[in-house]
Each structure stands twice: as C-alpha cells, then as structure tokens.
CSV table of C-alpha atoms in Angstrom, one decimal:
chain,number,residue,atom,x,y,z
K,152,MET,CA,0.0,0.0,0.0
K,153,ASN,CA,2.8,2.3,0.9
K,154,ASN,CA,4.6,1.7,-2.4
K,155,ASN,CA,1.4,2.4,-4.4
K,156,SER,CA,0.6,5.5,-2.5
K,157,THR,CA,4.1,6.9,-3.0
K,158,GLY,CA,3.8,6.4,-6.7
K,159,LEU,CA,0.7,8.5,-7.1
K,160,ASP,CA,0.7,12.2,-7.8
K,161,PRO,CA,-0.7,14.4,-5.1
K,162,PRO,CA,-4.1,15.9,-5.9
K,163,THR,CA,-4.0,19.6,-7.1
K,164,VAL,CA,-6.6,22.3,-6.8
K,165,PRO,CA,-8.1,23.4,-10.2
K,166,PHE,CA,-6.2,26.2,-11.9
K,167,GLY,CA,-2.8,25.3,-10.4
K,168,SER,CA,-1.2,25.6,-7.0
K,169,GLY,CA,-1.7,28.2,-4.3
K,170,ALA,CA,1.4,30.2,-5.4
K,171,SER,CA,0.1,30.4,-8.9
K,172,SER,CA,-3.3,31.4,-7.8
K,173,PHE,CA,-1.8,34.3,-6.0
K,174,ARG,CA,0.1,35.3,-9.1
K,175,SER,CA,-3.0,34.8,-11.4
K,176,MET,CA,-5.3,37.0,-9.2
K,177,SER,CA,-2.8,39.9,-9.0
K,178,PRO,CA,-2.7,42.7,-11.6
K,179,LYS,CA,0.5,42.4,-13.7
K,180,ASN,CA,1.6,45.9,-14.6
K,181,ASP,CA,4.6,44.7,-16.6
K,182,THR,CA,2.8,42.5,-19.1
K,183,PRO,CA,2.9,43.4,-22.8
K,184,LEU,CA,-0.9,43.6,-22.7
K,185,MET,CA,-0.8,46.5,-20.2
K,186,ALA,CA,1.5,48.6,-22.3
K,187,ASP,CA,0.6,51.3,-24.8
K,188,GLY,CA,2.5,52.2,-27.9
K,189,LYS,CA,5.1,54.1,-26.0
K,190,GLY,CA,5.9,51.4,-23.5
K,191,THR,CA,4.3,53.0,-20.6
K,192,SER,CA,1.8,51.1,-18.4
K,193,VAL,CA,-1.9,51.8,-18.7
K,194,PRO,CA,-4.1,51.8,-15.5
K,195,THR,CA,-6.6,49.0,-15.3
K,196,SER,CA,-9.8,48.4,-13.4
K,197,LEU,CA,-9.6,47.2,-9.9
K,198,SER,CA,-12.1,44.4,-10.8
K,199,VAL,CA,-9.1,42.2,-12.0
K,200,ASN,CA,-8.5,41.5,-8.3
K,201,TYR,CA,-11.9,39.8,-7.8
K,202,LEU,CA,-13.5,36.6,-9.0
K,203,PRO,CA,-14.4,36.8,-12.7
K,204,SER,CA,-17.8,35.8,-13.9
K,205,LYS,CA,-16.4,32.6,-15.5
K,206,PHE,CA,-16.7,30.9,-12.1
K,207,SER,CA,-20.1,29.3,-11.7
K,208,SER,CA,-22.6,30.6,-9.2
K,209,THR,CA,-22.3,27.2,-7.4
K,210,MET,CA,-18.7,28.0,-6.5
K,211,LEU,CA,-19.5,31.6,-5.5
K,212,ALA,CA,-22.5,30.6,-3.4
K,213,GLY,CA,-20.7,27.7,-1.7
K,214,GLY,CA,-23.3,25.1,-2.6
K,215,MET,CA,-26.1,24.1,-4.8
K,216,LYS,CA,-28.7,26.5,-6.2
K,217,ARG,CA,-32.1,26.6,-4.7
K,218,ARG,CA,-34.5,24.4,-6.7
K,219,LYS,CA,-38.2,24.1,-6.6
K,220,GLY,CA,-39.5,21.0,-5.1
K,221,LYS,CA,-40.2,19.3,-1.8
K,222,GLY,CA,-37.6,19.5,0.9
K,223,MET,CA,-35.4,22.0,-0.8
K,224,ASP,CA,-36.3,25.0,1.4
K,225,ASP,CA,-33.7,24.1,4.0
K,226,ILE,CA,-30.8,24.7,1.6
K,227,HIS,CA,-29.0,27.9,2.7
K,228,ILE,CA,-28.1,30.2,-0.1
K,229,PRO,CA,-26.2,33.3,1.1
K,230,LYS,CA,-27.5,36.7,0.0
K,231,ARG,CA,-25.7,38.2,-3.0
K,232,GLY,CA,-25.8,41.8,-1.6
K,233,GLY,CA,-27.9,45.0,-1.2
K,234,GLY,CA,-31.2,45.4,0.7
K,235,ARG,CA,-31.7,46.5,4.2
K,236,GLU,CA,-29.2,43.9,5.4
K,237,ALA,CA,-26.4,45.6,3.5
K,238,PHE,CA,-25.5,47.6,6.6
K,239,LYS,CA,-24.7,44.5,8.6
K,240,ALA,CA,-21.2,43.3,9.3
K,241,ASN,CA,-19.6,41.1,6.5
K,242,GLU,CA,-22.4,41.9,4.1
K,243,SER,CA,-22.0,42.7,0.4
K,244,ARG,CA,-22.9,46.3,-0.5
K,245,MET,CA,-23.9,45.9,-4.1
K,246,PRO,CA,-27.6,45.0,-4.7
K,247,GLY,CA,-28.7,41.9,-6.7
K,248,ASP,CA,-31.6,41.2,-9.0
K,249,GLY,CA,-33.8,40.1,-6.1
K,250,ASP,CA,-33.4,43.2,-3.9
K,251,ASP,CA,-36.4,45.5,-3.3
K,252,ASP,CA,-34.5,48.7,-3.3
K,253,TYR,CA,-33.1,49.0,-6.8
K,254,ASP,CA,-34.3,52.5,-7.8
K,255,GLY,CA,-37.4,52.3,-9.9
K,256,VAL,CA,-36.2,49.0,-11.5
K,257,THR,CA,-38.2,45.9,-11.0
K,258,PHE,CA,-36.9,42.5,-12.1
K,259,GLY,CA,-39.5,39.9,-13.1
K,260,GLY,CA,-39.0,36.5,-11.5
K,261,ARG,CA,-39.0,33.3,-13.5
K,262,ASN,CA,-42.0,31.0,-13.5
K,263,GLY,CA,-44.0,33.6,-11.6
K,264,ALA,CA,-41.6,33.7,-8.6
K,265,GLY,CA,-42.2,36.9,-6.7
K,266,LYS,CA,-40.5,38.8,-4.0
K,267,GLY,CA,-41.2,38.8,-0.4
K,268,ARG,CA,-43.2,41.2,1.6
K,269,LEU,CA,-41.8,44.7,1.0
K,270,ARG,CA,-41.4,47.0,4.0
K,271,TRP,CA,-41.1,50.8,4.2
K,272,ASN,CA,-38.3,52.2,6.4
K,273,ARG,CA,-38.8,55.1,8.8
K,274,PHE,CA,-37.4,57.7,6.4
K,275,LYS,CA,-40.0,56.7,3.8
K,276,TRP,CA,-42.8,57.0,6.4
K,277,VAL,CA,-41.6,60.4,7.4
K,278,LEU,CA,-41.6,61.6,3.7
K,279,PHE,CA,-45.1,60.0,3.3
K,280,VAL,CA,-46.6,61.9,6.2
K,281,ALA,CA,-44.8,65.2,5.3
K,282,ASN,CA,-45.9,65.0,1.7
K,283,THR,CA,-49.5,64.2,2.7
K,284,ILE,CA,-49.6,67.4,4.8
K,285,PHE,CA,-47.9,69.4,2.1
K,286,SER,CA,-50.4,68.0,-0.6
K,287,ALA,CA,-53.4,68.9,1.7
K,288,TYR,CA,-52.7,72.5,2.2
K,289,SER,CA,-51.3,73.1,-1.3
K,290,LEU,CA,-54.5,71.6,-2.8
K,291,THR,CA,-56.7,73.5,-0.4
K,292,GLY,CA,-55.0,76.8,-1.3
K,293,LEU,CA,-55.3,76.1,-5.0
K,294,VAL,CA,-59.0,75.3,-4.7
K,295,ALA,CA,-59.5,78.6,-2.6
K,296,CYS,CA,-57.8,80.7,-5.2
K,297,LEU,CA,-59.7,79.1,-8.1
K,298,LEU,CA,-63.0,79.8,-6.3
K,299,ILE,CA,-61.9,83.5,-5.9
K,300,TRP,CA,-61.0,83.7,-9.6
K,301,PHE,CA,-64.3,82.2,-10.6
K,302,ASN,CA,-66.2,84.7,-8.3
K,303,VAL,CA,-67.9,81.9,-6.4
K,304,TRP,CA,-67.5,83.5,-2.9
K,305,THR,CA,-69.2,86.5,-1.7
K,306,HIS,CA,-67.3,89.7,-2.4
K,307,ALA,CA,-64.7,87.7,-4.3
K,308,ASP,CA,-64.9,90.3,-7.1
K,309,ILE,CA,-63.4,92.9,-4.7
K,310,ILE,CA,-60.4,90.7,-4.1
K,311,ARG,CA,-59.9,90.3,-7.9
K,312,VAL,CA,-59.9,94.1,-8.2
K,313,GLY,CA,-58.3,95.4,-5.1
K,314,ASN,CA,-55.9,92.5,-4.2
K,315,ARG,CA,-54.9,91.2,-7.6
K,316,PRO,CA,-51.1,91.0,-7.0
K,317,GLU,CA,-51.5,88.9,-3.8
K,318,LEU,CA,-54.1,86.7,-5.5
K,319,ILE,CA,-51.7,86.0,-8.5
K,320,VAL,CA,-48.7,85.1,-6.3
K,321,SER,CA,-50.9,82.9,-4.1
K,322,THR,CA,-52.2,81.1,-7.1
K,323,ILE,CA,-48.8,80.5,-8.5
K,324,ALA,CA,-47.6,79.3,-5.1
K,325,ALA,CA,-50.5,76.8,-4.7
K,326,SER,CA,-50.1,75.5,-8.2
K,327,LEU,CA,-46.4,74.9,-7.8
K,328,GLY,CA,-47.1,73.3,-4.4
K,329,VAL,CA,-49.5,70.8,-6.1
K,330,LEU,CA,-46.9,70.1,-8.8
K,331,THR,CA,-44.2,69.6,-6.3
K,332,SER,CA,-46.3,67.2,-4.2
K,333,LEU,CA,-47.0,65.1,-7.3
K,334,ILE,CA,-43.2,64.8,-8.0
K,335,GLY,CA,-42.8,63.9,-4.3
K,336,TRP,CA,-45.4,61.1,-4.6
K,337,SER,CA,-43.6,59.8,-7.7
K,338,GLY,CA,-40.3,59.7,-5.9
K,339,ILE,CA,-41.7,58.1,-2.7
K,340,LEU,CA,-43.7,55.4,-4.4
K,341,LEU,CA,-41.1,54.5,-7.0
K,342,ASN,CA,-38.1,54.9,-4.6
K,343,ASN,CA,-36.6,57.3,-7.1
K,344,ARG,CA,-34.0,59.5,-5.5
K,345,ALA,CA,-33.7,61.8,-8.6
K,346,PHE,CA,-37.4,62.8,-8.2
K,347,LEU,CA,-36.9,63.3,-4.5
K,348,ALA,CA,-33.9,65.6,-5.2
K,349,VAL,CA,-36.0,67.8,-7.5
K,350,TYR,CA,-38.8,67.6,-4.9
K,351,SER,CA,-36.5,68.9,-2.1
K,352,PHE,CA,-35.3,71.7,-4.4
K,353,LEU,CA,-38.8,72.8,-5.4
K,354,LEU,CA,-39.8,72.9,-1.7
K,355,TRP,CA,-37.6,76.0,-1.3
K,356,ILE,CA,-39.2,77.7,-4.2
K,357,CYS,CA,-42.6,76.9,-2.8
K,358,PHE,CA,-41.6,78.4,0.5
K,359,ALA,CA,-40.4,81.6,-1.1
K,360,LEU,CA,-43.7,81.9,-3.1
K,361,LEU,CA,-45.7,81.0,0.1
K,362,VAL,CA,-44.3,83.8,2.3
K,363,THR,CA,-44.5,86.5,-0.4
K,364,PRO,CA,-48.3,87.1,-0.3
K,365,GLY,CA,-48.1,86.9,3.5
K,366,TYR,CA,-45.5,89.6,3.6
K,367,ILE,CA,-47.3,91.8,1.1
K,368,THR,CA,-50.7,91.6,2.9
K,369,TYR,CA,-49.1,92.1,6.4
K,370,LYS,CA,-47.2,95.2,5.2
K,371,LYS,CA,-50.2,96.6,3.4
K,372,ARG,CA,-52.5,96.3,6.4
K,373,THR,CA,-50.1,97.2,9.1
K,374,PHE,CA,-48.4,100.4,7.6
K,375,ASN,CA,-50.9,103.2,6.5
K,376,LEU,CA,-53.6,101.1,5.0
K,377,GLU,CA,-55.9,104.2,4.7
K,378,GLY,CA,-53.3,106.0,2.6
K,379,LYS,CA,-52.8,103.0,0.3
K,380,VAL,CA,-56.5,102.6,-0.2
K,381,ASN,CA,-56.8,106.3,-1.0
K,382,ALA,CA,-54.1,106.1,-3.6
K,383,GLN,CA,-55.5,102.9,-5.1
K,384,TRP,CA,-59.0,104.3,-5.5
K,385,SER,CA,-57.8,107.5,-7.2
K,386,ARG,CA,-55.0,106.1,-9.4
K,387,ASP,CA,-55.1,102.4,-9.9
K,388,LEU,CA,-58.7,101.1,-9.9
K,389,GLY,CA,-60.1,103.1,-12.9
K,390,LEU,CA,-63.7,103.4,-13.8
K,391,ASP,CA,-64.3,99.7,-14.2
K,392,GLY,CA,-62.7,98.8,-10.8
K,393,ARG,CA,-64.6,101.5,-8.9
K,394,LEU,CA,-67.9,100.3,-10.5
K,395,ARG,CA,-67.3,96.6,-9.5
K,396,ILE,CA,-66.5,97.6,-5.9
K,397,GLN,CA,-69.5,100.0,-5.8
K,398,ASN,CA,-71.8,97.2,-6.9
K,399,GLN,CA,-70.3,94.7,-4.4
K,400,LEU,CA,-70.4,97.0,-1.4
K,401,HIS,CA,-73.6,98.9,-2.4
K,402,CYS,CA,-72.0,102.3,-2.1
K,403,CYS,CA,-71.5,105.3,-4.4
K,404,GLY,CA,-68.3,107.3,-4.8
K,405,TYR,CA,-65.4,107.4,-2.4
K,406,PHE,CA,-66.6,109.9,0.2
K,407,ASN,CA,-70.0,110.6,-1.4
K,408,PRO,CA,-71.5,110.4,-4.9
K,409,PHE,CA,-69.8,113.6,-5.9
K,410,ILE,CA,-66.2,112.5,-5.3
K,411,GLU,CA,-64.6,110.0,-7.7
K,412,ALA,CA,-67.7,108.0,-8.4
K,413,THR,CA,-68.5,105.8,-11.4
K,414,VAL,CA,-72.0,106.5,-12.6
K,415,SER,CA,-74.3,103.6,-12.8
K,416,GLN,CA,-78.1,102.8,-12.5
K,417,VAL,CA,-77.8,103.0,-8.7
K,418,CYS,CA,-74.9,105.5,-8.3
K,419,TYR,CA,-75.7,109.1,-9.5
K,420,ALA,CA,-75.5,112.6,-8.1
K,421,ARG,CA,-78.6,112.4,-6.0
K,422,SER,CA,-78.1,108.8,-4.8
K,423,LEU,CA,-78.7,108.1,-1.2
K,424,LEU,CA,-76.0,105.4,-1.1
K,425,PRO,CA,-73.0,106.0,1.3
K,426,GLY,CA,-69.4,106.5,0.2
K,427,CYS,CA,-67.2,103.4,-0.3
K,428,LYS,CA,-64.2,104.5,1.8
K,429,GLY,CA,-65.5,103.1,5.1
K,430,PRO,CA,-66.8,99.8,3.9
K,431,TYR,CA,-63.9,99.2,1.5
K,432,ILE,CA,-61.2,99.9,4.2
K,433,GLN,CA,-63.1,97.7,6.7
K,434,PHE,CA,-63.3,94.9,4.1
K,435,GLU,CA,-59.6,95.2,3.2
K,436,ARG,CA,-58.6,95.2,6.9
K,437,LEU,CA,-60.5,91.9,7.5
K,438,ILE,CA,-59.4,90.1,4.4
K,439,LEU,CA,-55.7,91.1,4.6
K,440,GLU,CA,-55.6,90.0,8.3
K,441,ARG,CA,-57.1,86.6,7.3
K,442,TRP,CA,-54.8,86.3,4.4
K,443,TYR,CA,-51.5,86.7,6.2
K,444,THR,CA,-52.7,84.7,9.2
K,445,VAL,CA,-53.4,81.7,7.0
K,446,VAL,CA,-50.1,82.1,5.2
K,447,PHE,CA,-48.0,82.4,8.3
K,448,SER,CA,-49.8,79.5,10.0
K,449,VAL,CA,-48.7,77.2,7.2
K,450,VAL,CA,-45.0,78.3,7.3
K,451,PRO,CA,-44.1,75.9,10.2
K,452,PHE,CA,-45.6,73.0,8.3
K,453,GLN,CA,-43.7,74.0,5.2
K,454,ILE,CA,-40.4,74.3,7.0
K,455,GLY,CA,-41.0,70.8,8.5
K,456,VAL,CA,-41.7,69.4,5.1
K,457,MET,CA,-38.5,71.0,3.8
K,458,VAL,CA,-36.4,69.5,6.6
K,459,ALA,CA,-37.9,66.1,6.1
K,460,GLY,CA,-37.1,66.3,2.4
K,461,LEU,CA,-33.5,67.2,3.0
K,462,LEU,CA,-32.9,64.5,5.7
K,463,CYS,CA,-34.9,61.6,4.3
K,464,SER,CA,-34.8,61.9,0.4
K,465,ASN,CA,-31.5,60.2,0.1
K,466,HIS,CA,-32.6,57.4,2.6
K,467,ILE,CA,-35.8,56.4,0.9
K,468,THR,CA,-34.2,52.9,0.9
K,469,TYR,CA,-31.3,51.5,2.8
K,470,ARG,CA,-29.1,51.1,-0.3
K,471,PHE,CA,-26.1,53.3,-0.3
K,472,GLY,CA,-25.5,55.6,-3.3
K,473,LYS,CA,-26.8,54.9,-6.6
K,474,GLY,CA,-26.0,51.1,-6.7
K,475,MET,CA,-23.6,51.6,-9.6
K,476,MET,CA,-20.3,50.0,-10.0
K,477,PRO,CA,-17.6,52.6,-9.1
K,478,LYS,CA,-15.5,53.9,-11.9
K,479,ALA,CA,-12.3,52.3,-10.6
K,480,TYR,CA,-13.9,48.9,-10.8
K,481,ARG,CA,-15.5,49.1,-14.2
K,482,LEU,CA,-14.0,46.9,-17.0
K,483,ASN,CA,-12.2,48.3,-20.0
K,484,MET,CA,-10.0,46.9,-22.7
K,485,ASN,CA,-6.9,47.0,-20.6
K,486,SER,CA,-8.6,45.2,-17.8
K,487,MET,CA,-9.9,42.5,-20.2
K,488,ALA,CA,-6.4,42.1,-21.5
K,489,VAL,CA,-5.1,41.4,-17.9
K,490,ILE,CA,-8.0,39.0,-17.1
K,491,MET,CA,-7.5,37.1,-20.3
K,492,ASP,CA,-3.7,36.9,-19.7
K,493,ASN,CA,-4.4,35.5,-16.2
K,494,TYR,CA,-6.9,33.1,-17.5
K,495,ALA,CA,-4.6,31.9,-20.3
K,496,ASN,CA,-1.8,31.3,-17.7
K,497,GLN,CA,-4.3,29.2,-15.6
K,498,LEU,CA,-5.3,27.2,-18.7
K,499,ALA,CA,-1.7,26.6,-19.6
K,500,GLU,CA,-0.9,25.4,-16.1
K,501,GLN,CA,-3.7,22.9,-16.2
K,502,TYR,CA,-4.2,21.8,-19.7
K,503,GLY,CA,-1.1,22.9,-21.6
K,504,ASN,CA,-0.1,25.5,-24.2
K,505,ASP,CA,-2.1,24.1,-27.1
K,506,VAL,CA,-5.4,24.1,-25.3
K,507,ALA,CA,-4.7,27.6,-23.8
K,508,SER,CA,-3.9,29.1,-27.3
K,509,GLU,CA,-7.1,27.5,-28.8
K,510,VAL,CA,-9.3,28.9,-26.0
K,511,MET,CA,-7.7,32.4,-26.1
K,512,ALA,CA,-8.2,32.4,-29.9
K,513,ARG,CA,-11.9,31.7,-29.6
K,514,SER,CA,-12.3,34.2,-26.8
K,515,ARG,CA,-10.7,37.0,-29.0
K,516,SER,CA,-13.0,36.2,-31.8
K,517,ASN,CA,-16.1,36.1,-29.6
K,518,LEU,CA,-15.2,39.3,-27.7
K,519,GLN,CA,-14.0,41.1,-30.9
K,520,LEU,CA,-10.5,41.5,-29.4
K,521,ASP,CA,-8.5,40.5,-32.4
K,522,ALA,CA,-6.6,43.7,-32.2
K,523,MET,CA,-5.3,42.9,-28.8
K,524,PRO,CA,-1.6,41.8,-28.7
K,525,THR,CA,-0.9,38.1,-28.4
K,526,MET,CA,1.9,36.4,-26.5
K,527,PRO,CA,3.0,32.8,-25.9
K,528,TYR,CA,2.0,31.1,-22.7
K,529,SER,CA,4.1,28.5,-20.8
K,530,SER,CA,2.7,26.2,-18.1
K,531,GLY,CA,3.9,27.1,-14.7
K,532,ALA,CA,5.2,30.5,-15.7
K,533,ALA,CA,3.5,33.8,-14.7
K,534,TYR,CA,4.6,37.3,-14.8
K,535,PRO,CA,5.5,38.8,-11.5
K,536,GLY,CA,3.0,41.1,-9.8
K,537,LYS,CA,2.9,43.3,-6.8
K,538,TYR,CA,1.2,40.6,-4.7
K,539,ASP,CA,3.7,37.9,-5.6
K,540,SER,CA,5.4,38.2,-2.2
K,541,LEU,CA,2.3,36.7,-0.7
K,542,ALA,CA,2.8,33.5,-2.5
K,543,ASN,CA,6.0,32.8,-0.6
K,544,LYS,CA,4.4,33.1,2.8
C-alpha cells in the first residue's frame, strides 16, 4: 500500500497551485498587454483582483442553487448583496436582482416567482406623512384661489380688483405646491431619488412663493392702510374697478356720490348710497388679516416638510449611493487584457499550451478582441505582480 501510495501524484486544486493562484489574481503591470505604444503602463480596473464571472454561481454561493420542489427550502443560499441587510457586518454592498430597493427598477421573477413582503423604512414613512400634509394645504390653497378667480364666494370680485397681485402670487404658489407634491409622490412610491432631489429643491421655491403674499398683505394692512387705499382708489382702480367695488359694497363714490364715483343705475349725483371708503377699508382690513394669518400659519408645516425632504430623500431605501459600479472597478479593454492573460496562464498550467492558445483564440473572436496583442504562454510561468510576495508566505 505504501509503495502504491508513493507512486501516485498528489491531488491539485483546479487552476494550479496556491502560489500560482496568487500570481493569477494579481494585476500584472509589466505584461505586454498592459503597455501602450510608448511602452508606458496603462491603468486598469480594480475588478481584476476579484473573482471573474467565469466561475459558476455554485462555486460563488458555496453550494447548490435553490431548486423548486419538496424538501429544498432548508438549503442555505447566502444573499448576494444589497437590501436592508447591507449595513450588517460582513455583508455585500452591491444589490442583486432580487433586492427590493433598486431605484425604480423591478426584475421579473422566473416562473411567476415573486419577492417577499416589501417594507417601508422610517425615512420613507416620514416623507409619506410630510408630503401628505404638504399636498393637503397646497390643494386647499389652490381650490380657494380658483374659487376666488371664478367669483364663487361673496365679495370675491373685490379681491380680484383690489388684491390682484397677492391673488396671483398665491395662485402660483399653490399651483407649484401641487406640482411639487406630485413629484414627491412619484419619488416616494417609485423609490426614485432623482425625483426626490427635484422635490426637495422645489420645496424651497414653494416656501419663497408662500411667504411672499403673506409679507405683502401684512405690510399693506399694518403700515398706513388708509393712505394706500386712497391712492388705489384715485390712481389704480379706474372706472371699471370702482364700479365693481360699488356694486359689491352697495356704495357710491369714495366719500360721497360727488367724489370719484362711477355713474351707474344706482350711483348718480342724488343717490342716497353712502361712500365706499369706510366699507372698503373695513373689508380690506378683514381680508388682509385673514390672508397673512393663514399664510404664516402654514409656514411651520412648510419648514417641517423641507427639513424632512432634506434629511430623508436620500434614505428612501437602505441602499447606499446609486447602486452603480464605481468607476475604478469598471471593466475596460486593458482590464480585459489582464483578465485574459491570467486566464490563459491558468489554462496553460492545467491543460497545456495548445489548449490555452485555442481557447484564447476563440475568446478573442467572440469578444472582438482580435486587435489585442498576443503572446506565448508556458505552463507554470507567470509574470511577477505586486502581490507575488504573498505566495512565498
């Protein structure tokens, strides 16, 4: 038995010995494939240090794939990466096809296989509540402005004549608020961080447009309202504006029918109707106070929505960043040259030079790499790399 055992060759791991595996997995900066026309080395992708895709998923997963059938649920298949568990220790950071947080992209399962129950994180719930409140008062403000424009409410025509700038700004603010809330709903429901970035930016514009009519109405009511109404009646309203206010307030003229009055069927020189100054100033004082009170009462909610958007928009899912391969790890022609060089050395070590040359020739034609330089490969030989010192330890 001892004589037979000594005559057998020791088993070897596929793709050569441990020392050669260290050499094959290290980037070789001095290979001819890594040099440009001037003889200087070209930087390659860092992905050459990792397992290439030619290894089967069985080797990467450490066992058999999950198959449908009885008694196969107890097979443990490790997670490929991403998801809420990506922040745990020793967990992959790149998401896979089965993850539930791949921005706006859904992968269809085979044979009707679906995902598990999806759960919202706390940041998404905060955004959901904040955008619900924002949508509520934006839509309410837009409806109120439209009712004023359509002259549905009592004395709405006076606001359209005497408070037109404030009404226009309020309508624009409410309309932009509704549009912003729709963008926010798209980002929240689709887990799209690009939409949420636009949503967070538009919230600041909505805030500026929201406080503008509040500031205008507060300043107009607080500082010399009577003088501003006097100037408006004599310079800005015109005949049509005065007539509409007279018809709404049932008055004639400013002080009396003889001073800056617009003649109508009920307003003439001997009319018994009172002047419009008192009723108009009283109406303006009431409507302006309600206007800025409503606007400034919404400001704290708007600030809260803005803060929630800034803090939670980038955490709508637990995935870090955009889920894209970093630029330093992306494959290019130089990286493919190094990977094919390593692969050819491994084939030469295991199967010989002829098989390695034939496989490399097929790979060049399939990948359209015929222009890449060729070189002879010898079994057991590899170019030195910067990690070759590890092979001797």
